[in-house]
Coordinates of C-alpha atoms in Angstrom, one line a residue:
Chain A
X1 CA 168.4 37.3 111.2
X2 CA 166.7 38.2 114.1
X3 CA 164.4 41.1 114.0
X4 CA 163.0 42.8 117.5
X5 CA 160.2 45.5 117.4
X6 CA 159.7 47.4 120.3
X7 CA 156.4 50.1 119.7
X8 CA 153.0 50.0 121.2
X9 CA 150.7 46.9 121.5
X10 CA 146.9 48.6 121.4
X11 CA 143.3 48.6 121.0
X12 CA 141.9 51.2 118.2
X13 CA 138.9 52.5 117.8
X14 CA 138.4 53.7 114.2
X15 CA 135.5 55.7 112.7
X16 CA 135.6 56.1 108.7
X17 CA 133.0 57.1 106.4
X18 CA 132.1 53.4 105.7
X19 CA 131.6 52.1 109.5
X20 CA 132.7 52.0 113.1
X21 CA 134.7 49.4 114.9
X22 CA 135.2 49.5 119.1
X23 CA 138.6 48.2 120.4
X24 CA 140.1 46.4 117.8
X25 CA 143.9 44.8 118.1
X26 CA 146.4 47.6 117.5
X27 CA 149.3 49.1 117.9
X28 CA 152.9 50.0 115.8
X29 CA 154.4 47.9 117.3
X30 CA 151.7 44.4 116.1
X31 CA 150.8 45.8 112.5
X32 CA 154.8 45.7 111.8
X33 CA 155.1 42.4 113.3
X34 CA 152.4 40.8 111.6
X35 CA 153.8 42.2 108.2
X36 CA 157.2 41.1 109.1
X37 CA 156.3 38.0 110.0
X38 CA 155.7 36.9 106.5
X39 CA 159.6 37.6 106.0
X40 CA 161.6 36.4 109.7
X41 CA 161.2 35.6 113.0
X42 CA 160.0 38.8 114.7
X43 CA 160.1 39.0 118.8
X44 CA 157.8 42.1 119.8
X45 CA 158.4 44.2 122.7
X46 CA 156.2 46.5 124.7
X47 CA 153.6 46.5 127.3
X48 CA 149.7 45.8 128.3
X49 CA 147.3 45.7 130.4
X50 CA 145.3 43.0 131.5
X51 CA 142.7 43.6 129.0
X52 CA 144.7 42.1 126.6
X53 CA 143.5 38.7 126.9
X54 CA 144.4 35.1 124.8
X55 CA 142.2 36.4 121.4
X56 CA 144.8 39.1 121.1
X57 CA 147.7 36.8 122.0
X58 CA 146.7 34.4 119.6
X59 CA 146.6 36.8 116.6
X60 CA 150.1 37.1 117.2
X61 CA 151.2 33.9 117.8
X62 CA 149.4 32.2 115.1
X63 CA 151.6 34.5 112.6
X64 CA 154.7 33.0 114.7
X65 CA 155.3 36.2 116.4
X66 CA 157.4 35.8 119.4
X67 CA 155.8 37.5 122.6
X68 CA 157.2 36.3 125.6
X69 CA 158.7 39.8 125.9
X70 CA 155.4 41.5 125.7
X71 CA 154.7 42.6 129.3
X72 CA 151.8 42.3 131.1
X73 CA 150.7 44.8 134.0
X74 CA 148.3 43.6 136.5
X75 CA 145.6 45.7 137.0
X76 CA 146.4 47.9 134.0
X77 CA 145.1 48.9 131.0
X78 CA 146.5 48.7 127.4
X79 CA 147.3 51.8 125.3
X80 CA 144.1 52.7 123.7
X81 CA 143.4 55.0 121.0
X82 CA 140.5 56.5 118.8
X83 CA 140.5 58.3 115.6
X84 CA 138.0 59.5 113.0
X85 CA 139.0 59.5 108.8
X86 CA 137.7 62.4 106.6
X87 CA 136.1 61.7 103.3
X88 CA 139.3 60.4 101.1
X89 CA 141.0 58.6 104.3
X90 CA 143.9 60.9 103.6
X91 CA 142.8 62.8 106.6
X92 CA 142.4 61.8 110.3
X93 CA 141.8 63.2 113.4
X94 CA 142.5 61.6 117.2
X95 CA 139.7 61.3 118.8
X96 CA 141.1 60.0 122.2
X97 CA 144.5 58.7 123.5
X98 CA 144.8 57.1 126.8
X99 CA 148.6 56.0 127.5
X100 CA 147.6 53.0 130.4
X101 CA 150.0 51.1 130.9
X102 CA 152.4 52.8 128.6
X103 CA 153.0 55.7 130.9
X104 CA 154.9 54.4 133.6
X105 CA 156.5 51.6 131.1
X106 CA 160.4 50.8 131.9
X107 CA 161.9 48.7 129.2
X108 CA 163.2 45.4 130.7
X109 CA 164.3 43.3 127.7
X110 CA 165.3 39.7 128.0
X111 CA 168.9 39.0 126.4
X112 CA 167.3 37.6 123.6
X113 CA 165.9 40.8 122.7
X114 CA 169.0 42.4 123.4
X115 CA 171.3 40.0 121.5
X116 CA 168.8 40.9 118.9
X117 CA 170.2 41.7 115.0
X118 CA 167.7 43.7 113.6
X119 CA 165.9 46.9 115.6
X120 CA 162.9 48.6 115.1
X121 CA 162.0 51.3 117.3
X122 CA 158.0 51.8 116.6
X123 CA 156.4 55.3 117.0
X124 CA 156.3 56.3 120.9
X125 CA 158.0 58.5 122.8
X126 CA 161.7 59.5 121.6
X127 CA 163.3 58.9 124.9
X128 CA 161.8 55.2 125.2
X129 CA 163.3 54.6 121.6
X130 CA 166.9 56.0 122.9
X131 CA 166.8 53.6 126.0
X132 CA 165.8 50.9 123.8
X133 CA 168.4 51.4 120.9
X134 CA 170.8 51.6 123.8
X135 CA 170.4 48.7 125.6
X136 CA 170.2 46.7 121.8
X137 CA 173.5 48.2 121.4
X138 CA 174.5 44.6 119.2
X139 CA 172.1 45.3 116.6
X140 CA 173.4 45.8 113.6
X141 CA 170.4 47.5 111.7
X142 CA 168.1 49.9 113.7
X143 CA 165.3 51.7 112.0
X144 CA 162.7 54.5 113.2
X145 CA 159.8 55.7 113.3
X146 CA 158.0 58.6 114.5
X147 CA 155.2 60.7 114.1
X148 CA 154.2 64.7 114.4
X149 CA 153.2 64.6 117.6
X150 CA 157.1 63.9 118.8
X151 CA 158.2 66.7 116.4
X152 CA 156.0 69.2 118.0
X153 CA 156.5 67.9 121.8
X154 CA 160.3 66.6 121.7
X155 CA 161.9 67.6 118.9
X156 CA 165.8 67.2 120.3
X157 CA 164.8 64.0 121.3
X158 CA 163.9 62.7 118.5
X159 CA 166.6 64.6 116.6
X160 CA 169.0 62.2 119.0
X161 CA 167.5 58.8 118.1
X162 CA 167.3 59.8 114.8
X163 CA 170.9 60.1 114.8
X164 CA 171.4 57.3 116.6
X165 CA 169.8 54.8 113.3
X166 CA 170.1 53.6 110.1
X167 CA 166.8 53.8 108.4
X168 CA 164.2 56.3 109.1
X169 CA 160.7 56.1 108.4
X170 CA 158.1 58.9 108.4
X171 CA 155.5 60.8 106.4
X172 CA 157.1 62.9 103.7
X173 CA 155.4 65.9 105.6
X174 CA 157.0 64.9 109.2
X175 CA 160.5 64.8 107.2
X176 CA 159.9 68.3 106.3
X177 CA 158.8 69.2 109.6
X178 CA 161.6 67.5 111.7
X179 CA 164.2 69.3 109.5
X180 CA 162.2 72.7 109.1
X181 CA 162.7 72.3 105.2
X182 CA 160.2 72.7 103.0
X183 CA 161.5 71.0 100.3
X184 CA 161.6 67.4 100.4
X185 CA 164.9 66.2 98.9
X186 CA 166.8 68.8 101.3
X187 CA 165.1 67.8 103.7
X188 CA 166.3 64.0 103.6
X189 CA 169.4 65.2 102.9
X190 CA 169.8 66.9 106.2
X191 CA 168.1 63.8 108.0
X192 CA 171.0 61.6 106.8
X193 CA 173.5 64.1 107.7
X194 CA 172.2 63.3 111.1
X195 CA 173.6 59.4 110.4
X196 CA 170.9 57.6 109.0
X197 CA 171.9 56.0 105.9
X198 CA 168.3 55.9 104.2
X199 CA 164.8 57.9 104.6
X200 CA 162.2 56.4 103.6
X201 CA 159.5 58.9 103.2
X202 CA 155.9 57.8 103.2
X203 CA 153.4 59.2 101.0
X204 CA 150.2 57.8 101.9
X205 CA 148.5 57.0 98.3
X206 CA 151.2 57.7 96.6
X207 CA 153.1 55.6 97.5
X208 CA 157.0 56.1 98.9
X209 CA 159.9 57.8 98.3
X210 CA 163.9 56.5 99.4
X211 CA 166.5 58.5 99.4
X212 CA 170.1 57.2 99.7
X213 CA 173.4 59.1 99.8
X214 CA 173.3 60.2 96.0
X215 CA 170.2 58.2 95.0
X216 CA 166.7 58.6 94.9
X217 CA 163.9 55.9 94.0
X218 CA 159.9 56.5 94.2
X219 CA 157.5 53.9 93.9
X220 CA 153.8 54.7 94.1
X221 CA 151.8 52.5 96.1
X222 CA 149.7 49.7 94.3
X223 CA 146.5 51.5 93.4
X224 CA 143.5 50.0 95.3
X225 CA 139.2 50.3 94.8
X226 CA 138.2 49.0 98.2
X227 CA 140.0 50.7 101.5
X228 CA 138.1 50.2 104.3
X229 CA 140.7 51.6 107.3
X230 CA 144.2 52.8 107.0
X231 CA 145.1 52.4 110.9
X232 CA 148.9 50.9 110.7
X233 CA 149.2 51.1 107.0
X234 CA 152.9 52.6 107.8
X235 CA 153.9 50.3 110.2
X236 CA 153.0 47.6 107.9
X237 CA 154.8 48.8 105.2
X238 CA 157.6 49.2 107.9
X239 CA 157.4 45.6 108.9
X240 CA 157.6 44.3 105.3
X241 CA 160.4 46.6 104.3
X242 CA 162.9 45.1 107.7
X243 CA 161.9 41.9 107.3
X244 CA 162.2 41.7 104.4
X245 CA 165.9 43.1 104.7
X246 CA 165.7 40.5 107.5
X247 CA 165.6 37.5 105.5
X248 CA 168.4 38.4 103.3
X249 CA 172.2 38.3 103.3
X250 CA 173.8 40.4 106.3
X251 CA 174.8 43.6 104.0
X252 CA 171.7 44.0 102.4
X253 CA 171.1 47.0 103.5
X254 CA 173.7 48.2 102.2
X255 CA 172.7 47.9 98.9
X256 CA 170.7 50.4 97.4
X257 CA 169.1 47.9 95.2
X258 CA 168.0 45.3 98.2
X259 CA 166.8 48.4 100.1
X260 CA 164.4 49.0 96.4
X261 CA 163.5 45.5 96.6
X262 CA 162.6 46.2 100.7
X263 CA 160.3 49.1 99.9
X264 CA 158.6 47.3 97.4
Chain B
X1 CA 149.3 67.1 63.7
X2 CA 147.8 70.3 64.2
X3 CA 147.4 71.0 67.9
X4 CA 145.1 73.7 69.2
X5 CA 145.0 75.2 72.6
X6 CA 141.7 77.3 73.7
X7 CA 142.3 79.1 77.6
X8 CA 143.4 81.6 79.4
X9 CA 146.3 84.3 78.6
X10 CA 146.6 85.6 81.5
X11 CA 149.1 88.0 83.8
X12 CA 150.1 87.1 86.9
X13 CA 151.0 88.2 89.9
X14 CA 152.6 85.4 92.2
X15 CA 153.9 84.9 96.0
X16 CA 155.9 82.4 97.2
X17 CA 158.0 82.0 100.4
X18 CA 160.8 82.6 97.8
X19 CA 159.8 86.5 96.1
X20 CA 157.0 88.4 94.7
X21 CA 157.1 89.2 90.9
X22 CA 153.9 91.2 90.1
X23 CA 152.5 90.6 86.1
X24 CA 154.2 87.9 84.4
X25 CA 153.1 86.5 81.2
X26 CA 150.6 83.5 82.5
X27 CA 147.8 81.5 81.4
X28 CA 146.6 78.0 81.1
X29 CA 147.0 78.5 77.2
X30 CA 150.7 80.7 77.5
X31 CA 151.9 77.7 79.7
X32 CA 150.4 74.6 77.2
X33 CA 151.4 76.1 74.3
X34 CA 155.2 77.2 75.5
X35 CA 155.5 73.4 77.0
X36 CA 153.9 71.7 73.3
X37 CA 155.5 73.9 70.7
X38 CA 159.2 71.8 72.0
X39 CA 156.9 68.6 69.9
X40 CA 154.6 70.4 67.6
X41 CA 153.2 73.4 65.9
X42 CA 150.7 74.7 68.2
X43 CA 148.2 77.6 67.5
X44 CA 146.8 79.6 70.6
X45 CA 143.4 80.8 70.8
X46 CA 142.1 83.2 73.4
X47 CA 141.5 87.1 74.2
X48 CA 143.6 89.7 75.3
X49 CA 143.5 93.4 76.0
X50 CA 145.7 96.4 75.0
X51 CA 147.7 95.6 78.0
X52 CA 149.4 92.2 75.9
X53 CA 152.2 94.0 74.1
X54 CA 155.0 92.6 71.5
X55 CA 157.0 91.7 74.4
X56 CA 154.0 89.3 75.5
X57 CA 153.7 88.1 71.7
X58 CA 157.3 87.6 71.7
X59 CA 157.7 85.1 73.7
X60 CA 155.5 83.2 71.9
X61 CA 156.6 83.3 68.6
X62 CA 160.0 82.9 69.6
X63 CA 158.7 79.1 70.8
X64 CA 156.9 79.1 67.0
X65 CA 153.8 79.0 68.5
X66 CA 150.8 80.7 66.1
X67 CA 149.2 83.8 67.5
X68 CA 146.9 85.2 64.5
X69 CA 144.0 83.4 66.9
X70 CA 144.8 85.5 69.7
X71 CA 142.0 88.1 69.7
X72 CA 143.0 91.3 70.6
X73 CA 140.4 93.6 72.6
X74 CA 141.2 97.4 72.2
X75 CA 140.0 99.2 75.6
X76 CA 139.9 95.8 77.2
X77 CA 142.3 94.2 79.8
X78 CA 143.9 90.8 80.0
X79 CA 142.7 88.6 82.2
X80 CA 144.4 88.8 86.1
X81 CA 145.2 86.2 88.6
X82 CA 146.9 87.0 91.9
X83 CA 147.7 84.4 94.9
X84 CA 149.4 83.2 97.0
X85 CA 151.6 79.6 97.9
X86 CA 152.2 78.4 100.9
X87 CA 155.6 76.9 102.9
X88 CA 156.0 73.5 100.9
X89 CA 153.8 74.3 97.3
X90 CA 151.5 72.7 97.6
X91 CA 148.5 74.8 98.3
X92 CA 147.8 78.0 97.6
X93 CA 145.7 81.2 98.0
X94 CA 143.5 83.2 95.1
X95 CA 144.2 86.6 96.3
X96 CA 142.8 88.3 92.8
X97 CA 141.0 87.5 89.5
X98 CA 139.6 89.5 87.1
X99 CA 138.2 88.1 83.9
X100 CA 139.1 91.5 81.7
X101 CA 138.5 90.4 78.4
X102 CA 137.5 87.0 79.2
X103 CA 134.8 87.9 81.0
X104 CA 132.9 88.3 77.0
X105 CA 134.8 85.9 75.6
X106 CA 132.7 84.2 72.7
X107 CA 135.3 82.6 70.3
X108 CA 135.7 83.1 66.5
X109 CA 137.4 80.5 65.1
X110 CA 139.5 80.8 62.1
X111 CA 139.3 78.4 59.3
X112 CA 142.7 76.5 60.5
X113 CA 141.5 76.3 63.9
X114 CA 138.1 74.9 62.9
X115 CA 140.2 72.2 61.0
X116 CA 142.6 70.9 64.4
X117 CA 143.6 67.7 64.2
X118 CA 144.3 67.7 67.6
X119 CA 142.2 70.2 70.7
X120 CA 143.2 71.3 73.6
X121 CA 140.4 72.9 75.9
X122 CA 142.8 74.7 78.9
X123 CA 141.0 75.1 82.3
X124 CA 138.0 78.1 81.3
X125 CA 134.4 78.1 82.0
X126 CA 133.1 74.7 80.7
X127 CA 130.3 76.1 78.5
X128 CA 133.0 77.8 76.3
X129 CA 135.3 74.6 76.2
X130 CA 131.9 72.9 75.1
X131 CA 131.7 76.0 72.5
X132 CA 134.7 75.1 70.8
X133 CA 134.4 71.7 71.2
X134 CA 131.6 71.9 69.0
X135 CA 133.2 74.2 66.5
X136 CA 136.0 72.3 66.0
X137 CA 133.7 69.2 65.1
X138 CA 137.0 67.4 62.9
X139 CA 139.2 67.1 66.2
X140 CA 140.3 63.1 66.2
X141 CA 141.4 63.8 69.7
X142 CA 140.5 66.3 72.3
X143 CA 142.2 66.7 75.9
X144 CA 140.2 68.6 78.3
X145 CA 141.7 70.5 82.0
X146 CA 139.6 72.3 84.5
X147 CA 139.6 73.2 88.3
X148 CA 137.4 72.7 91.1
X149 CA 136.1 76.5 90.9
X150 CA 134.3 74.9 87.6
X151 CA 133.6 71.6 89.9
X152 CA 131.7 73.6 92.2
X153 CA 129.9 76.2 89.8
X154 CA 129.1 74.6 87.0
X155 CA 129.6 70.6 87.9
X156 CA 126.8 69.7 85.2
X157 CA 128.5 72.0 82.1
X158 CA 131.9 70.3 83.2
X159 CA 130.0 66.4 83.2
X160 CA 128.7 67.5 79.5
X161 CA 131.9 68.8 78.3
X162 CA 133.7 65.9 80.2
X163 CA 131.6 64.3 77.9
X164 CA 132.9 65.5 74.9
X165 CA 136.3 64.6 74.9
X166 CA 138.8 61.9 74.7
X167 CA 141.3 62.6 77.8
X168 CA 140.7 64.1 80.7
X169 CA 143.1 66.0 82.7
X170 CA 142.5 66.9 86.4
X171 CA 144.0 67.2 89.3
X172 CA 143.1 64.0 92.0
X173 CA 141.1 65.5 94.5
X174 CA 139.1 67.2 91.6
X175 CA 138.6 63.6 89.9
X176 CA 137.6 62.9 93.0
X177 CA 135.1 66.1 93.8
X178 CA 133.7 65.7 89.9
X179 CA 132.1 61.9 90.6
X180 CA 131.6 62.4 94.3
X181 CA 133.7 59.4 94.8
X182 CA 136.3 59.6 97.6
X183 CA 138.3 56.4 95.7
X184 CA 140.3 57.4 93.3
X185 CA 140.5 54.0 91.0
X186 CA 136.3 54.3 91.3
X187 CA 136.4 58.0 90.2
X188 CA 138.6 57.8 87.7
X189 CA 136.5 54.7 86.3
X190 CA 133.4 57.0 86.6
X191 CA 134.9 59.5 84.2
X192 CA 135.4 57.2 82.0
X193 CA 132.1 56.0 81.6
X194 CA 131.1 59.7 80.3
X195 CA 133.3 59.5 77.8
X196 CA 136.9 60.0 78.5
X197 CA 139.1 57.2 76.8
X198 CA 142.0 58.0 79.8
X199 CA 141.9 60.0 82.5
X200 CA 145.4 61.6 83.3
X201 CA 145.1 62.5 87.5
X202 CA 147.7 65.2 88.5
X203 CA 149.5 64.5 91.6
X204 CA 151.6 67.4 92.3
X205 CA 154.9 66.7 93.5
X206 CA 154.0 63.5 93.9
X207 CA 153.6 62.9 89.7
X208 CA 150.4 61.7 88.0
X209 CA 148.5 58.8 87.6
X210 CA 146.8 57.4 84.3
X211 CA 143.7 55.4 83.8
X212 CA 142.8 53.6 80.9
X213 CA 140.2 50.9 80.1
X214 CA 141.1 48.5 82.4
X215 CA 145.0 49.4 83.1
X216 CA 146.6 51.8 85.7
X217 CA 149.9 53.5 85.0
X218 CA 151.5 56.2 87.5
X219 CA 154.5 58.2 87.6
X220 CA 156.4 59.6 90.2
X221 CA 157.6 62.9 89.4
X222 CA 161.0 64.0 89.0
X223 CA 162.3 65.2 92.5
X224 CA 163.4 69.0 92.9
X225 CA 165.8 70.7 94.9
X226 CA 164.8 73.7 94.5
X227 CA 161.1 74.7 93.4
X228 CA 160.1 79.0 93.1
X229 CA 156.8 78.7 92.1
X230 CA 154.8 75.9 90.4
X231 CA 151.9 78.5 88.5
X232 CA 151.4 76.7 85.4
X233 CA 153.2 72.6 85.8
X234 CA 149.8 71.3 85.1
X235 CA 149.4 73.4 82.1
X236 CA 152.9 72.5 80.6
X237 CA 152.6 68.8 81.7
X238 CA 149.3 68.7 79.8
X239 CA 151.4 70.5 76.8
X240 CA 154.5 68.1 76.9
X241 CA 151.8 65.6 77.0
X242 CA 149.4 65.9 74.0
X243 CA 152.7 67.5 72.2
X244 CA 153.8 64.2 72.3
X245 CA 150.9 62.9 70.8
X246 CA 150.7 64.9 67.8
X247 CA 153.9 64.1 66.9
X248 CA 153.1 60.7 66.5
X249 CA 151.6 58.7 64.3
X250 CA 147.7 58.8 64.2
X251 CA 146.5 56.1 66.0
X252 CA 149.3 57.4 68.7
X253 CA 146.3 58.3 71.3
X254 CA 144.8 54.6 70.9
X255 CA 147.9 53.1 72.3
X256 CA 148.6 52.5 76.1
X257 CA 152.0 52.2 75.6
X258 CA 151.9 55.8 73.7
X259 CA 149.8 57.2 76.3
X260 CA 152.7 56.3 78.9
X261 CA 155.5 57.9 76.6
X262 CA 153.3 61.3 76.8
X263 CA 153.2 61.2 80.4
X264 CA 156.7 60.4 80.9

C-alpha cells in the first residue's frame, strides 16, 4: 500500500558528550522515510530551501523514497535545528530552531499523495497536520505524531488531529501531558476516547508501550553499548512500525497482534 | 533456605498528590521481608526504638517473618524518613531523616543469622552492609541494594561492598552514577567485573532489566491504573526476588533461566 509522510525535511546540528556534527540531513519527516523504506514505497512531503542540494536528495532517493513532492523554495532556507544531549542522552535541550521555509509553507499535494493509503502526519504544527489529513481524506490509516512543544502552544489543536487518526505516537510523558493525567494507562485511555484506535507510547530506552481498546503490550527497546546520537530515533521507529503495517494485508491494523509485530 | 534481611525499619511519613498519612510502618528491611516471607522464612535484622510497638511487630509476625534479631533500643527512636512525590511518581523529595537508632547501629548477630544461607544487605550505609557481610561469612548467596545518597558519600565503601556480593540491585541511573558510565549495558558490565554475578537495574514504572555474564533479560512492569505511593516497590521487588530464590533448589542463583523466574 501506499504510504505518504508529510513532517519536516531538515538540517540538525547535534552536540552530545561524544562529538559535534554541523548541518546534518534531518528532519521527521526523512528519518521515518528512510526506516519505512525498508518495508513500502514511501512518497515524502514537505518543503526546503535551496540549500537542500543533490547530496541530500540522493540519500533519499537511493533508499527509493519518492520526492517529487518535496517542495523546493527559491531563495529559502530549510528548517534547521540545534540541540545539545546531557550525559545519558535521555536528556536534551534545543539549542536553536529556525522555521525557513516552513513558516509560510501551504501544503499543495499532487493527487498521488492525496490518493495516498497510508498517512503519517510527522511532528509540526497541529494545524498543518489537520489540512493535511484533510485533504488525504482517502487514506485509510493515518497516524500522528507530536511533541511537547504543541501541547504547551496548541493544545486544542492538537486535541483535533488527534481525534481525527488512528494511531498516535508520542513520548509516554507527552501522553500524560496532552491528557493532563498522570497516570499512564488512563491517560491512553482517554487519548483513544478521542478516536484513535492505538497509542503507542514511546519510552526512550525502555523501549514502548501499545495500548489497544482492552489490551496492553510493552516491549523494551533492544539494549545497545554504543549510541552515538538519538536525533529521529522516534520517527524511525515510527517509520518502521507504518511500513511495516504498510506491507501487509489491508486490515492489519486491525489486528492487535500485526500492530505487536509493527512495534517490534 | 534461610534468607536474612539487614536495613532499615523505619516510619514514614509520605505525600503524594493522592493524601498524606504521617508514620507508617516503613523500611527497606519491613518492605523485603513483608514481600519474601510469601516464598520463604525470612528473619529481620535491624534497630528500633521504644517508639516500634506490638502493633509494628505484628505485622510482621503475622507474615511469619522472625523478629528476635530486631534489636530493641530503650530511650532510642526509630529511624524517620519524610518526603515527598511528585505528579506522575516518579521523583521525589526527602523532606526529613533522622537516623534515631540507626545512627549507632553496630549489629550483633545471633547464631542463626551468622549461619544464612541466603543475605540480604537492604539499602544502609555501605560500611555496615560490608559488616555483616563479613559476619555472615557462610552466605552461598548475597544480594546487595543501595541509593545514590551512598553513591555520592561513600562511592569507595559501596565499590568494596559491591564487591562482596553476588547480585546487585540498583536502580539505572545509580548503575549508571556507581561506574561513571552514562551506558547502561557498559555500566552494568562494569559491576560485574567487581564482583557481582548479575546485576538486577530497577526501572520504575518502566520494570527492570537484568544482566548476566554475557546475556540481557528485561521486563516491562506490570501497568497500573491507579498508583498511591510507590515508598518501598524496590524493596519488595528485591524481596519477591531473592524469595524466589531460596525456595529453590541450591544452585537456583547459578541459573539464567532461574534468575528470570525471580524477576518475573
Amino acid at each position: 500500500m501506499s504510504l505518504v509522510v508529510i513532517g519536516s525535511i531538515a538540517f540538525d546540528s547535534v552536540r552530545t558528550p561524544f562529538g559535534t556534527r554541523e548541518r546534518m540531513l534531518g528532519g521527521s519527516a526523512v528519518h521515518f522515510a528512510l526506516a519505512a523504506s525498508f518495508f513500502t514505497d514511501v512518497r515524502v512531503v514537505g518543503p526546503v530551501g535551496d540549500d537542500f542540494g543533490d547530496a541530500e536528495y540522493q540519500v533519499l532517493r537511493e533508499r527509493g523514497v519518492e520526492t517529487s513532492d518535496v517542495e523546493r523554495v527559491e531563495g529559502g532556507r530549510t528548517f534547521f535545528w540545534a540541540g545539545e544531549y546531557g550525559y545519558d542522552l535521555n536528556t536534551r535541550e534545543t539549542l536553536d530552531t529556525q522555521l525557513g521555509v516552513f513558516g509560510e509553507f501551504d501544503p499543495k499535494l499532487s493527487d498521488e499523495t492525496r490518493a495516498a493509503d497510508m498517512l503519517f502526519l510527522g511532528n509540526i504544527q497541529p494545524d498543518l497536520q489537520r489540512e493535511v489529513r484533510r485533504q488525504c481524506d482517502g487514506a485509510r490509516l493515518v497516524g500522528l505524531d507530536s511533541m511537547n512543544l504543541w501541547i504547551e502552544t496548541a493544545r486544542e489543536s492538537l486535541l483535533a488531529a488527534a481525534g481525527e487518526v488512528d494511531l498516535l505516537f508520542l513520548n509516554d510523558s507527552e501522553v500524560r501531558e496532552l491528557m493532563e493525567e498522570p497516570n499512564l494507562v488512563r491517560a491512553a485511555r482517554r487519548v483513544m476516547e478521542l478516536g484513535p484506535r492505538a497509542v503507542v507510547a514511546k519510552q526512550g530506552e525502555y523501549g514502548a508501550s501499545l495500548y489497544t481498546a482492552d489490551r496492553f503490550f510493552s516491549l523494551p527497546a533492544y539494549p545497545l553499548e554504543t549510541v552515538r546520537d538519538p536525533t529521529g530515533a522516534g520517527d524511525c521507529f515510527a517509520g518502521g512500525f507504518m511500513g511495516y503495517l504498510a506491507s501487509r494485508d489491508e486490515g492489519a491494523a486491525d489486528d492487535d497482534t500485526e500492530l505487536r509485530r509493527a512495534m517490534t
